[in-house]
PDB file of C-alpha atoms in Angstrom:
ATOM      1  CA  MET A 404     -54.711 -39.844   1.775  1.00 55.00           C
ATOM      2  CA  ARG A 405     -53.698 -42.577  -0.403  1.00 59.00           C
ATOM      3  CA  THR A 406     -55.869 -45.729   0.152  1.00 66.00           C
ATOM      4  CA  ASP A 407     -52.918 -48.160   0.855  1.00 83.00           C
ATOM      5  CA  VAL A 408     -52.531 -46.764   4.557  1.00 91.00           C
ATOM      6  CA  GLU A 409     -53.532 -48.714   7.517  1.00 96.00           C
ATOM      7  CA  ILE A 410     -54.214 -47.588  11.217  1.00 97.00           C
ATOM      8  CA  ARG A 411     -53.953 -49.948  13.716  1.00 97.00           C
ATOM      9  CA  VAL A 412     -52.911 -50.072  17.140  1.00 97.00           C
ATOM     10  CA  ALA A 413     -49.611 -50.346  17.805  1.00 98.00           C
ATOM     11  CA  GLY A 414     -47.151 -52.940  19.320  1.00 96.00           C
ATOM     12  CA  ALA A 415     -43.765 -52.920  21.219  1.00 96.00           C
ATOM     13  CA  GLU A 416     -42.239 -53.840  17.491  1.00 97.00           C
ATOM     14  CA  ASP A 417     -43.449 -50.942  16.584  1.00 98.00           C
ATOM     15  CA  TRP A 418     -41.507 -48.341  18.598  1.00 98.00           C
ATOM     16  CA  PRO A 419     -38.034 -48.645  17.004  1.00 98.00           C
ATOM     17  CA  LEU A 420     -39.909 -47.295  13.764  1.00 98.00           C
ATOM     18  CA  ILE A 421     -41.311 -44.632  15.327  1.00 98.00           C
ATOM     19  CA  TRP A 422     -38.613 -43.546  17.017  1.00 98.00           C
ATOM     20  CA  PRO A 423     -36.499 -41.947  14.448  1.00 98.00           C
ATOM     21  CA  PHE A 424     -39.098 -39.625  13.419  1.00 98.00           C
ATOM     22  CA  PHE A 425     -40.132 -39.054  17.022  1.00 97.00           C
ATOM     23  CA  SER A 426     -36.882 -38.059  18.224  1.00 96.00           C
ATOM     24  CA  GLN A 427     -36.357 -35.838  15.187  1.00 96.00           C
ATOM     25  CA  ILE A 428     -39.731 -33.984  15.773  1.00 96.00           C
ATOM     26  CA  VAL A 429     -38.669 -33.708  19.644  1.00 95.00           C
ATOM     27  CA  GLU A 430     -35.288 -32.388  18.545  1.00 94.00           C
ATOM     28  CA  ALA A 431     -36.455 -29.824  15.738  1.00 94.00           C
ATOM     29  CA  GLY A 432     -38.111 -27.970  18.898  1.00 95.00           C
ATOM     30  CA  GLN A 433     -40.927 -27.118  17.109  1.00 96.00           C
ATOM     31  CA  THR A 434     -43.591 -28.914  18.187  1.00 96.00           C
ATOM     32  CA  TYR A 435     -43.591 -30.538  21.543  1.00 95.00           C
ATOM     33  CA  ALA A 436     -42.850 -29.914  25.363  1.00 95.00           C
ATOM     34  CA  TYR A 437     -40.636 -32.553  26.209  1.00 94.00           C
ATOM     35  CA  PRO A 438     -37.674 -33.360  27.956  1.00 88.00           C
ATOM     36  CA  GLU A 439     -34.236 -31.953  26.675  1.00 79.00           C
ATOM     37  CA  GLY A 440     -31.692 -34.811  25.652  1.00 88.00           C
ATOM     38  CA  LEU A 441     -34.248 -37.684  25.277  1.00 92.00           C
ATOM     39  CA  THR A 442     -33.441 -40.871  25.306  1.00 95.00           C
ATOM     40  CA  GLU A 443     -35.143 -43.672  23.364  1.00 97.00           C
ATOM     41  CA  THR A 444     -36.275 -45.021  26.920  1.00 96.00           C
ATOM     42  CA  THR A 445     -37.509 -42.165  28.097  1.00 95.00           C
ATOM     43  CA  GLY A 446     -39.514 -41.357  24.587  1.00 97.00           C
ATOM     44  CA  ARG A 447     -40.728 -44.832  24.503  1.00 97.00           C
ATOM     45  CA  SER A 448     -42.589 -44.606  28.088  1.00 96.00           C
ATOM     46  CA  ILE A 449     -43.675 -40.954  27.222  1.00 96.00           C
ATOM     47  CA  TRP A 450     -45.320 -42.508  23.545  1.00 98.00           C
ATOM     48  CA  MET A 451     -46.324 -46.014  24.320  1.00 98.00           C
ATOM     49  CA  GLU A 452     -49.576 -46.036  26.593  1.00 97.00           C
ATOM     50  CA  GLU A 453     -50.614 -47.957  28.813  1.00 95.00           C
ATOM     51  CA  PRO A 454     -54.233 -49.074  28.908  1.00 95.00           C
ATOM     52  CA  PRO A 455     -56.775 -47.477  28.952  1.00 95.00           C
ATOM     53  CA  GLY A 456     -54.504 -45.251  26.862  1.00 97.00           C
ATOM     54  CA  ARG A 457     -53.472 -46.463  23.737  1.00 97.00           C
ATOM     55  CA  THR A 458     -51.142 -45.792  20.671  1.00 98.00           C
ATOM     56  CA  VAL A 459     -51.778 -46.572  17.377  1.00 98.00           C
ATOM     57  CA  VAL A 460     -49.811 -46.323  13.872  1.00 98.00           C
ATOM     58  CA  ALA A 461     -50.616 -45.344  10.118  1.00 98.00           C
ATOM     59  CA  VAL A 462     -48.832 -48.246   8.198  1.00 97.00           C
ATOM     60  CA  ARG A 463     -47.911 -48.376   4.536  1.00 95.00           C
ATOM     61  CA  GLY A 464     -46.701 -52.011   4.351  1.00 93.00           C
ATOM     62  CA  ASP A 465     -44.007 -52.583   6.649  1.00 93.00           C
ATOM     63  CA  THR A 466     -43.200 -48.537   7.103  1.00 96.00           C
ATOM     64  CA  VAL A 467     -44.474 -46.578   9.772  1.00 98.00           C
ATOM     65  CA  LEU A 468     -45.663 -43.105   8.321  1.00 98.00           C
ATOM     66  CA  GLY A 469     -46.884 -41.549  11.940  1.00 98.00           C
ATOM     67  CA  SER A 470     -48.104 -42.167  14.593  1.00 98.00           C
ATOM     68  CA  ALA A 471     -50.800 -41.085  17.629  1.00 98.00           C
ATOM     69  CA  LYS A 472     -51.431 -41.894  21.259  1.00 98.00           C
ATOM     70  CA  MET A 473     -54.345 -40.897  23.219  1.00 98.00           C
ATOM     71  CA  GLY A 474     -55.725 -41.447  27.043  1.00 98.00           C
ATOM     72  CA  PRO A 475     -57.540 -39.852  29.550  1.00 98.00           C
ATOM     73  CA  ASN A 476     -56.640 -36.187  30.169  1.00 98.00           C
ATOM     74  CA  ARG A 477     -56.547 -36.791  33.626  1.00 97.00           C
ATOM     75  CA  ASP A 478     -56.717 -39.392  36.565  1.00 96.00           C
ATOM     76  CA  GLY A 479     -60.069 -39.727  38.487  1.00 96.00           C
ATOM     77  CA  ARG A 480     -62.671 -37.170  38.659  1.00 97.00           C
ATOM     78  CA  GLY A 481     -61.595 -35.722  35.361  1.00 98.00           C
ATOM     79  CA  ALA A 482     -60.523 -39.327  33.231  1.00 98.00           C
ATOM     80  CA  HIS A 483     -63.968 -38.971  31.193  1.00 98.00           C
ATOM     81  CA  ILE A 484     -62.204 -36.289  29.007  1.00 98.00           C
ATOM     82  CA  GLY A 485     -59.755 -37.850  26.979  1.00 98.00           C
ATOM     83  CA  THR A 486     -56.446 -36.587  24.967  1.00 98.00           C
ATOM     84  CA  ALA A 487     -53.921 -37.483  22.166  1.00 98.00           C
ATOM     85  CA  SER A 488     -50.781 -36.502  20.480  1.00 98.00           C
ATOM     86  CA  PHE A 489     -49.660 -36.564  17.207  1.00 98.00           C
ATOM     87  CA  MET A 490     -46.552 -37.702  15.234  1.00 97.00           C
ATOM     88  CA  ILE A 491     -46.113 -37.819  11.493  1.00 97.00           C
ATOM     89  CA  ASP A 492     -43.015 -38.809   9.697  1.00 98.00           C
ATOM     90  CA  PRO A 493     -41.507 -35.118   8.263  1.00 97.00           C
ATOM     91  CA  THR A 494     -40.786 -37.370   4.791  1.00 96.00           C
ATOM     92  CA  TYR A 495     -44.797 -38.198   4.626  1.00 96.00           C
ATOM     93  CA  ALA A 496     -45.805 -34.767   5.452  1.00 93.00           C
ATOM     94  CA  GLY A 497     -49.069 -33.551   3.233  1.00 91.00           C
ATOM     95  CA  GLN A 498     -50.164 -37.142   2.470  1.00 93.00           C
ATOM     96  CA  GLY A 499     -53.229 -36.799   5.022  1.00 94.00           C
ATOM     97  CA  ILE A 500     -51.645 -38.547   7.391  1.00 96.00           C
ATOM     98  CA  GLY A 501     -52.284 -36.760  10.171  1.00 96.00           C
ATOM     99  CA  ARG A 502     -55.900 -35.800   9.173  1.00 96.00           C
ATOM    100  CA  ALA A 503     -56.310 -39.899   8.865  1.00 96.00           C
ATOM    101  CA  LEU A 504     -54.861 -40.206  12.374  1.00 97.00           C
ATOM    102  CA  GLY A 505     -56.866 -37.501  14.001  1.00 98.00           C
ATOM    103  CA  ALA A 506     -60.218 -38.192  12.543  1.00 97.00           C
ATOM    104  CA  TYR A 507     -59.685 -41.910  13.794  1.00 97.00           C
ATOM    105  CA  ILE A 508     -58.685 -41.013  17.679  1.00 98.00           C
ATOM    106  CA  VAL A 509     -61.889 -38.800  17.772  1.00 98.00           C
ATOM    107  CA  GLU A 510     -63.236 -41.781  16.512  1.00 98.00           C
ATOM    108  CA  ALA A 511     -61.828 -44.140  19.317  1.00 98.00           C
ATOM    109  CA  CYS A 512     -62.347 -41.577  21.767  1.00 98.00           C
ATOM    110  CA  ARG A 513     -65.630 -41.578  21.267  1.00 98.00           C
ATOM    111  CA  ALA A 514     -66.143 -45.458  20.947  1.00 97.00           C
ATOM    112  CA  ASP A 515     -64.117 -45.457  24.609  1.00 97.00           C
ATOM    113  CA  GLY A 516     -67.030 -43.308  25.693  1.00 98.00           C
ATOM    114  CA  TYR A 517     -65.238 -40.386  26.380  1.00 98.00           C
ATOM    115  CA  HIS A 518     -67.151 -36.817  26.775  1.00 98.00           C
ATOM    116  CA  GLY A 519     -64.684 -34.533  24.755  1.00 98.00           C
ATOM    117  CA  ILE A 520     -61.252 -34.269  23.994  1.00 98.00           C
ATOM    118  CA  GLN A 521     -58.754 -31.835  25.303  1.00 98.00           C
ATOM    119  CA  PHE A 522     -55.135 -30.694  23.466  1.00 98.00           C
ATOM    120  CA  ASN A 523     -52.968 -29.015  26.340  1.00 98.00           C
ATOM    121  CA  ALA A 524     -50.617 -27.619  24.504  1.00 98.00           C
ATOM    122  CA  VAL A 525     -50.852 -26.796  20.496  1.00 98.00           C
ATOM    123  CA  VAL A 526     -47.812 -24.513  19.811  1.00 98.00           C
ATOM    124  CA  GLU A 527     -49.541 -21.261  17.766  1.00 98.00           C
ATOM    125  CA  THR A 528     -47.175 -21.402  15.022  1.00 98.00           C
ATOM    126  CA  ASN A 529     -47.580 -24.633  14.069  1.00 97.00           C
ATOM    127  CA  THR A 530     -50.699 -23.513  12.253  1.00 96.00           C
ATOM    128  CA  ALA A 531     -50.599 -27.014  10.009  1.00 95.00           C
ATOM    129  CA  ALA A 532     -51.921 -28.498  13.234  1.00 97.00           C
ATOM    130  CA  VAL A 533     -54.464 -25.532  14.252  1.00 98.00           C
ATOM    131  CA  HIS A 534     -56.050 -25.685  11.012  1.00 97.00           C
ATOM    132  CA  LEU A 535     -56.496 -29.791  11.082  1.00 97.00           C
ATOM    133  CA  TRP A 536     -57.677 -29.890  14.767  1.00 98.00           C
ATOM    134  CA  SER A 537     -60.235 -27.064  13.621  1.00 98.00           C
ATOM    135  CA  SER A 538     -61.340 -28.947  10.709  1.00 98.00           C
ATOM    136  CA  LEU A 539     -61.656 -31.734  12.860  1.00 98.00           C
ATOM    137  CA  GLY A 540     -64.157 -29.691  15.276  1.00 98.00           C
ATOM    138  CA  PHE A 541     -61.552 -28.645  17.851  1.00 98.00           C
ATOM    139  CA  GLU A 542     -61.867 -25.198  19.036  1.00 98.00           C
ATOM    140  CA  ILE A 543     -59.010 -22.791  20.981  1.00 98.00           C
ATOM    141  CA  LEU A 544     -60.583 -22.501  24.159  1.00 98.00           C
ATOM    142  CA  ALA A 545     -57.271 -20.288  25.311  1.00 98.00           C
ATOM    143  CA  THR A 546     -53.616 -19.626  24.476  1.00 98.00           C
ATOM    144  CA  VAL A 547     -51.194 -19.536  27.391  1.00 98.00           C
ATOM    145  CA  PRO A 548     -48.890 -16.354  26.265  1.00 98.00           C
ATOM    146  CA  GLU A 549     -45.394 -16.961  25.542  1.00 98.00           C
ATOM    147  CA  ALA A 550     -45.861 -20.612  26.872  1.00 98.00           C
ATOM    148  CA  PHE A 551     -43.544 -22.500  24.743  1.00 98.00           C
ATOM    149  CA  ASP A 552     -39.510 -21.908  23.681  1.00 98.00           C
ATOM    150  CA  HIS A 553     -39.766 -22.325  19.976  1.00 97.00           C
ATOM    151  CA  ARG A 554     -36.423 -22.724  18.254  1.00 96.00           C
ATOM    152  CA  HIS A 555     -36.737 -20.185  15.654  1.00 97.00           C
ATOM    153  CA  HIS A 556     -39.705 -18.386  16.701  1.00 97.00           C
ATOM    154  CA  GLY A 557     -38.520 -17.931  20.454  1.00 98.00           C
ATOM    155  CA  LEU A 558     -41.390 -17.574  23.079  1.00 98.00           C
ATOM    156  CA  VAL A 559     -44.985 -18.336  21.511  1.00 98.00           C
ATOM    157  CA  GLY A 560     -47.775 -19.293  22.771  1.00 98.00           C
ATOM    158  CA  LEU A 561     -49.630 -22.910  23.401  1.00 98.00           C
ATOM    159  CA  HIS A 562     -53.205 -23.265  22.626  1.00 98.00           C
ATOM    160  CA  LEU A 563     -55.876 -25.150  24.901  1.00 98.00           C
ATOM    161  CA  MET A 564     -57.888 -27.046  21.690  1.00 98.00           C
ATOM    162  CA  TYR A 565     -61.294 -28.686  22.674  1.00 98.00           C
ATOM    163  CA  ARG A 566     -63.596 -30.550  21.138  1.00 98.00           C
ATOM    164  CA  LYS A 567     -66.891 -32.094  23.204  1.00 98.00           C
ATOM    165  CA  LEU A 568     -67.922 -35.864  21.731  1.00 98.00           C
TER     166      LEU A 568
ATOM    167  CA  MET B 991     -53.406 -14.763  59.024  1.00 55.00           C
ATOM    168  CA  ARG B 992     -52.244 -15.819  62.667  1.00 58.00           C
ATOM    169  CA  THR B 993     -48.217 -14.506  62.604  1.00 65.00           C
ATOM    170  CA  ASP B 994     -47.264 -17.750  64.348  1.00 84.00           C
ATOM    171  CA  VAL B 995     -47.600 -19.749  61.226  1.00 91.00           C
ATOM    172  CA  GLU B 996     -44.180 -20.225  59.363  1.00 96.00           C
ATOM    173  CA  ILE B 997     -43.746 -21.653  55.545  1.00 97.00           C
ATOM    174  CA  ARG B 998     -40.700 -23.560  55.062  1.00 97.00           C
ATOM    175  CA  VAL B 999     -39.607 -26.091  52.484  1.00 97.00           C
ATOM    176  CA  ALA B1000     -41.268 -29.397  53.260  1.00 98.00           C
ATOM    177  CA  GLY B1001     -38.977 -32.713  54.482  1.00 96.00           C
ATOM    178  CA  ALA B1002     -39.884 -36.662  54.338  1.00 96.00           C
ATOM    179  CA  GLU B1003     -40.518 -36.131  57.843  1.00 97.00           C
ATOM    180  CA  ASP B1004     -43.610 -33.997  57.104  1.00 98.00           C
ATOM    181  CA  TRP B1005     -45.524 -36.183  54.401  1.00 98.00           C
ATOM    182  CA  PRO B1006     -46.998 -38.285  57.285  1.00 98.00           C
ATOM    183  CA  LEU B1007     -48.778 -34.545  58.728  1.00 98.00           C
ATOM    184  CA  ILE B1008     -50.106 -34.096  55.201  1.00 98.00           C
ATOM    185  CA  TRP B1009     -51.429 -37.508  54.249  1.00 98.00           C
ATOM    186  CA  PRO B1010     -54.019 -37.078  56.802  1.00 98.00           C
ATOM    187  CA  PHE B1011     -55.803 -34.149  55.108  1.00 98.00           C
ATOM    188  CA  PHE B1012     -54.610 -34.705  51.631  1.00 97.00           C
ATOM    189  CA  SER B1013     -56.419 -38.000  51.559  1.00 96.00           C
ATOM    190  CA  GLN B1014     -59.559 -36.105  52.889  1.00 96.00           C
ATOM    191  CA  ILE B1015     -59.522 -33.838  50.498  1.00 96.00           C
ATOM    192  CA  VAL B1016     -58.954 -36.347  47.700  1.00 95.00           C
ATOM    193  CA  GLU B1017     -61.577 -38.712  49.123  1.00 94.00           C
ATOM    194  CA  ALA B1018     -64.181 -35.485  49.211  1.00 94.00           C
ATOM    195  CA  GLY B1019     -63.655 -35.439  45.160  1.00 95.00           C
ATOM    196  CA  GLN B1020     -64.661 -32.129  44.858  1.00 96.00           C
ATOM    197  CA  THR B1021     -61.464 -30.100  44.075  1.00 96.00           C
ATOM    198  CA  TYR B1022     -58.844 -32.879  42.623  1.00 95.00           C
ATOM    199  CA  ALA B1023     -58.777 -35.301  39.946  1.00 95.00           C
ATOM    200  CA  TYR B1024     -56.081 -37.712  41.310  1.00 94.00           C
ATOM    201  CA  PRO B1025     -56.544 -41.776  40.811  1.00 88.00           C
ATOM    202  CA  GLU B1026     -59.262 -43.193  42.871  1.00 79.00           C
ATOM    203  CA  GLY B1027     -58.424 -45.150  45.944  1.00 88.00           C
ATOM    204  CA  LEU B1028     -54.906 -43.483  46.244  1.00 92.00           C
ATOM    205  CA  THR B1029     -52.579 -45.422  48.692  1.00 95.00           C
ATOM    206  CA  GLU B1030     -50.149 -43.266  50.595  1.00 97.00           C
ATOM    207  CA  THR B1031     -47.285 -44.216  48.874  1.00 96.00           C
ATOM    208  CA  THR B1032     -48.508 -42.833  45.430  1.00 95.00           C
ATOM    209  CA  GLY B1033     -49.846 -39.747  47.204  1.00 97.00           C
ATOM    210  CA  ARG B1034     -46.376 -39.015  48.397  1.00 97.00           C
ATOM    211  CA  SER B1035     -44.934 -39.906  44.326  1.00 96.00           C
ATOM    212  CA  ILE B1036     -47.575 -36.943  43.593  1.00 96.00           C
ATOM    213  CA  TRP B1037     -47.292 -34.454  46.150  1.00 98.00           C
ATOM    214  CA  MET B1038     -43.690 -34.401  47.340  1.00 98.00           C
ATOM    215  CA  GLU B1039     -41.519 -32.778  44.761  1.00 97.00           C
ATOM    216  CA  GLU B1040     -38.365 -33.341  43.324  1.00 95.00           C
ATOM    217  CA  PRO B1041     -35.924 -30.264  41.980  1.00 95.00           C
ATOM    218  CA  PRO B1042     -36.639 -28.230  40.195  1.00 95.00           C
ATOM    219  CA  GLY B1043     -39.746 -28.665  42.093  1.00 97.00           C
ATOM    220  CA  ARG B1044     -40.897 -28.519  45.999  1.00 97.00           C
ATOM    221  CA  THR B1045     -42.978 -28.916  48.785  1.00 98.00           C
ATOM    222  CA  VAL B1046     -43.406 -26.621  51.091  1.00 98.00           C
ATOM    223  CA  VAL B1047     -45.955 -26.370  54.294  1.00 98.00           C
ATOM    224  CA  ALA B1048     -47.329 -24.195  56.743  1.00 98.00           C
ATOM    225  CA  VAL B1049     -47.025 -25.050  60.034  1.00 97.00           C
ATOM    226  CA  ARG B1050     -47.568 -23.865  63.394  1.00 95.00           C
ATOM    227  CA  GLY B1051     -45.060 -25.461  66.060  1.00 93.00           C
ATOM    228  CA  ASP B1052     -45.278 -28.842  65.300  1.00 93.00           C
ATOM    229  CA  THR B1053     -48.666 -28.928  63.561  1.00 96.00           C
ATOM    230  CA  VAL B1054     -48.718 -28.751  59.720  1.00 98.00           C
ATOM    231  CA  LEU B1055     -51.522 -26.891  58.801  1.00 98.00           C
ATOM    232  CA  GLY B1056     -51.547 -27.073  55.026  1.00 98.00           C
ATOM    233  CA  SER B1057     -49.060 -27.829  51.919  1.00 98.00           C
ATOM    234  CA  ALA B1058     -48.402 -26.728  48.351  1.00 98.00           C
ATOM    235  CA  LYS B1059     -46.378 -28.065  45.856  1.00 98.00           C
ATOM    236  CA  MET B1060     -44.477 -26.037  42.625  1.00 98.00           C
ATOM    237  CA  GLY B1061     -42.551 -26.718  39.812  1.00 98.00           C
ATOM    238  CA  PRO B1062     -41.974 -26.353  35.750  1.00 98.00           C
ATOM    239  CA  ASN B1063     -45.819 -26.872  34.045  1.00 98.00           C
ATOM    240  CA  ARG B1064     -44.175 -28.488  30.892  1.00 97.00           C
ATOM    241  CA  ASP B1065     -40.930 -30.346  30.762  1.00 96.00           C
ATOM    242  CA  GLY B1066     -38.329 -28.746  28.076  1.00 96.00           C
ATOM    243  CA  ARG B1067     -39.613 -25.907  26.085  1.00 97.00           C
ATOM    244  CA  GLY B1068     -42.630 -25.337  28.596  1.00 98.00           C
ATOM    245  CA  ALA B1069     -40.201 -25.403  31.524  1.00 98.00           C
ATOM    246  CA  HIS B1070     -40.299 -21.480  31.764  1.00 98.00           C
ATOM    247  CA  ILE B1071     -44.086 -21.541  33.080  1.00 98.00           C
ATOM    248  CA  GLY B1072     -44.694 -22.800  36.420  1.00 98.00           C
ATOM    249  CA  THR B1073     -47.678 -24.547  38.102  1.00 98.00           C
ATOM    250  CA  ALA B1074     -48.349 -25.272  41.666  1.00 98.00           C
ATOM    251  CA  SER B1075     -51.169 -26.869  43.980  1.00 98.00           C
ATOM    252  CA  PHE B1076     -52.421 -26.533  47.082  1.00 98.00           C
ATOM    253  CA  MET B1077     -53.861 -28.374  50.045  1.00 97.00           C
ATOM    254  CA  ILE B1078     -54.912 -27.050  53.328  1.00 97.00           C
ATOM    255  CA  ASP B1079     -56.042 -29.039  56.529  1.00 98.00           C
ATOM    256  CA  PRO B1080     -60.161 -28.411  56.408  1.00 96.00           C
ATOM    257  CA  THR B1081     -59.507 -27.776  60.544  1.00 96.00           C
ATOM    258  CA  TYR B1082     -57.457 -24.800  59.718  1.00 96.00           C
ATOM    259  CA  ALA B1083     -59.622 -23.141  56.940  1.00 93.00           C
ATOM    260  CA  GLY B1084     -60.510 -19.713  56.787  1.00 91.00           C
ATOM    261  CA  GLN B1085     -57.077 -18.983  58.466  1.00 93.00           C
ATOM    262  CA  GLY B1086     -55.544 -17.153  55.386  1.00 94.00           C
ATOM    263  CA  ILE B1087     -53.322 -20.021  55.287  1.00 96.00           C
ATOM    264  CA  GLY B1088     -54.379 -20.790  51.700  1.00 96.00           C
ATOM    265  CA  ARG B1089     -53.372 -17.236  50.868  1.00 96.00           C
ATOM    266  CA  ALA B1090     -50.215 -17.180  52.537  1.00 96.00           C
ATOM    267  CA  LEU B1091     -48.786 -20.459  51.001  1.00 98.00           C
ATOM    268  CA  GLY B1092     -50.483 -18.672  47.461  1.00 98.00           C
ATOM    269  CA  ALA B1093     -48.680 -15.190  48.308  1.00 97.00           C
ATOM    270  CA  TYR B1094     -45.054 -17.681  49.281  1.00 97.00           C
ATOM    271  CA  ILE B1095     -45.636 -19.776  46.054  1.00 98.00           C
ATOM    272  CA  VAL B1096     -45.919 -16.914  43.637  1.00 98.00           C
ATOM    273  CA  GLU B1097     -43.015 -14.939  44.778  1.00 98.00           C
ATOM    274  CA  ALA B1098     -40.733 -18.402  45.031  1.00 98.00           C
ATOM    275  CA  CYS B1099     -41.717 -19.125  41.619  1.00 98.00           C
ATOM    276  CA  ARG B1100     -40.695 -15.577  40.621  1.00 98.00           C
ATOM    277  CA  ALA B1101     -37.268 -16.241  42.293  1.00 97.00           C
ATOM    278  CA  ASP B1102     -36.813 -19.329  40.217  1.00 97.00           C
ATOM    279  CA  GLY B1103     -37.085 -17.507  37.037  1.00 98.00           C
ATOM    280  CA  TYR B1104     -40.403 -18.981  35.600  1.00 98.00           C
ATOM    281  CA  HIS B1105     -41.978 -16.441  33.230  1.00 98.00           C
ATOM    282  CA  GLY B1106     -45.525 -16.992  34.335  1.00 98.00           C
ATOM    283  CA  ILE B1107     -47.762 -19.274  36.805  1.00 98.00           C
ATOM    284  CA  GLN B1108     -50.338 -21.804  35.086  1.00 98.00           C
ATOM    285  CA  PHE B1109     -52.998 -23.625  37.365  1.00 98.00           C
ATOM    286  CA  ASN B1110     -54.095 -26.612  34.704  1.00 98.00           C
ATOM    287  CA  ALA B1111     -57.499 -27.735  36.791  1.00 98.00           C
ATOM    288  CA  VAL B1112     -59.295 -24.815  39.336  1.00 98.00           C
ATOM    289  CA  VAL B1113     -62.203 -26.889  39.752  1.00 98.00           C
ATOM    290  CA  GLU B1114     -64.889 -24.059  38.816  1.00 98.00           C
ATOM    291  CA  THR B1115     -67.359 -24.968  41.822  1.00 98.00           C
ATOM    292  CA  ASN B1116     -64.313 -23.920  44.044  1.00 97.00           C
ATOM    293  CA  THR B1117     -64.913 -20.481  44.505  1.00 96.00           C
ATOM    294  CA  ALA B1118     -62.786 -19.708  47.536  1.00 95.00           C
ATOM    295  CA  ALA B1119     -59.664 -20.764  45.711  1.00 97.00           C
ATOM    296  CA  VAL B1120     -61.301 -18.759  42.466  1.00 98.00           C
ATOM    297  CA  HIS B1121     -61.328 -15.626  44.291  1.00 97.00           C
ATOM    298  CA  LEU B1122     -58.158 -16.008  46.312  1.00 97.00           C
ATOM    299  CA  TRP B1123     -56.213 -16.932  42.865  1.00 98.00           C
ATOM    300  CA  SER B1124     -57.846 -13.957  41.390  1.00 98.00           C
ATOM    301  CA  SER B1125     -57.235 -11.548  44.020  1.00 98.00           C
ATOM    302  CA  LEU B1126     -53.463 -13.235  43.495  1.00 98.00           C
ATOM    303  CA  GLY B1127     -53.224 -11.638  40.210  1.00 98.00           C
ATOM    304  CA  PHE B1128     -54.369 -15.032  38.446  1.00 98.00           C
ATOM    305  CA  GLU B1129     -56.897 -14.624  35.370  1.00 98.00           C
ATOM    306  CA  ILE B1130     -59.063 -17.278  34.113  1.00 98.00           C
ATOM    307  CA  LEU B1131     -57.866 -18.136  30.421  1.00 98.00           C
ATOM    308  CA  ALA B1132     -60.423 -20.737  29.534  1.00 98.00           C
ATOM    309  CA  THR B1133     -63.068 -23.228  31.209  1.00 98.00           C
ATOM    310  CA  VAL B1134     -63.365 -26.601  29.949  1.00 98.00           C
ATOM    311  CA  PRO B1135     -66.516 -27.869  29.828  1.00 98.00           C
ATOM    312  CA  GLU B1136     -67.520 -30.301  32.314  1.00 98.00           C
ATOM    313  CA  ALA B1137     -64.225 -31.457  32.645  1.00 98.00           C
ATOM    314  CA  PHE B1138     -64.525 -32.549  36.276  1.00 98.00           C
ATOM    315  CA  ASP B1139     -66.687 -34.796  38.009  1.00 98.00           C
ATOM    316  CA  HIS B1140     -67.946 -33.251  41.245  1.00 97.00           C
ATOM    317  CA  ARG B1141     -68.774 -35.258  44.108  1.00 96.00           C
ATOM    318  CA  HIS B1142     -72.367 -33.332  44.664  1.00 97.00           C
ATOM    319  CA  HIS B1143     -72.460 -30.759  41.551  1.00 97.00           C
ATOM    320  CA  GLY B1144     -71.862 -33.603  39.119  1.00 98.00           C
ATOM    321  CA  LEU B1145     -69.785 -32.650  35.729  1.00 98.00           C
ATOM    322  CA  VAL B1146     -68.358 -29.079  36.364  1.00 98.00           C
ATOM    323  CA  GLY B1147     -65.842 -27.009  34.222  1.00 98.00           C
ATOM    324  CA  LEU B1148     -62.116 -26.607  35.139  1.00 98.00           C
ATOM    325  CA  HIS B1149     -60.896 -23.126  34.869  1.00 98.00           C
ATOM    326  CA  LEU B1150     -57.198 -22.689  33.185  1.00 98.00           C
ATOM    327  CA  MET B1151     -56.051 -19.646  35.107  1.00 98.00           C
ATOM    328  CA  TYR B1152     -52.588 -17.890  34.525  1.00 98.00           C
ATOM    329  CA  ARG B1153     -50.703 -15.231  35.946  1.00 98.00           C
ATOM    330  CA  LYS B1154     -47.446 -13.324  34.157  1.00 98.00           C
ATOM    331  CA  LEU B1155     -44.732 -13.051  36.364  1.00 98.00           C
TER     332      LEU B1155
END
């Protein structure tokens, strides 16, 4: 990754810079099972986490290149396992931003005391993501068959991926 | 199951009769990763589903013996897989009410056009539930290790269970 990229906690002022690529990625229908016809308000409520979760951005100067969010995967007696989601602006794909955000989130979850990190729904055809998470120590625990309706490939599986911390 | 038990869609008037055993089961800390210190209002928002989901009750006369809720497991491109949750009043355990609710929900999900049903978090020490779902055609796709903090057993696994429809 270029060394002029910084990862920091996102503030409300970052959301308008996240929404354009966030909405583009959801609309593409290849990676996220978010509601259809998502409005900017709903998108913000999905993406901008409240404590104990948080949302971060990868920035270069004033440009937001990608974002990630993290928090407990479940409430109450399941809250010691974390989860996270990632959105990289396709304009900046292939620059190592997903990897930098992934590594940051793993360390942030460790620092927050989570025992492990669970990704609930990694689309099996999103091989770049599957390879990235595998390289960061995640393993596929299961694949729910045909659980995602991919815009181009039709029904494909969703991986549950997990990494112990 | 005794033949005088009926399963029907729950209305708002049923919630006050669900809440006592719902809160007892959550408080027992053995089966559900719901928020700590759950209020009745939060409980209702968790349990009483809005369309396209719905909540049902198993009743004998005016007595609510158990309840189940169902709906899409994910939004958007994942909404063709259903999910469900079950609460049986411990007073009426062992009377086949869980099985009757489970069979009802499987058929209701089939009628609603879901392609499959996914249970995201079946506590592995809840062997009665694991056996029941297995007998209704569900299989364990994965067990997330130590993902549930059981009040008596400490950290135990959560099964992801799935049944194709």
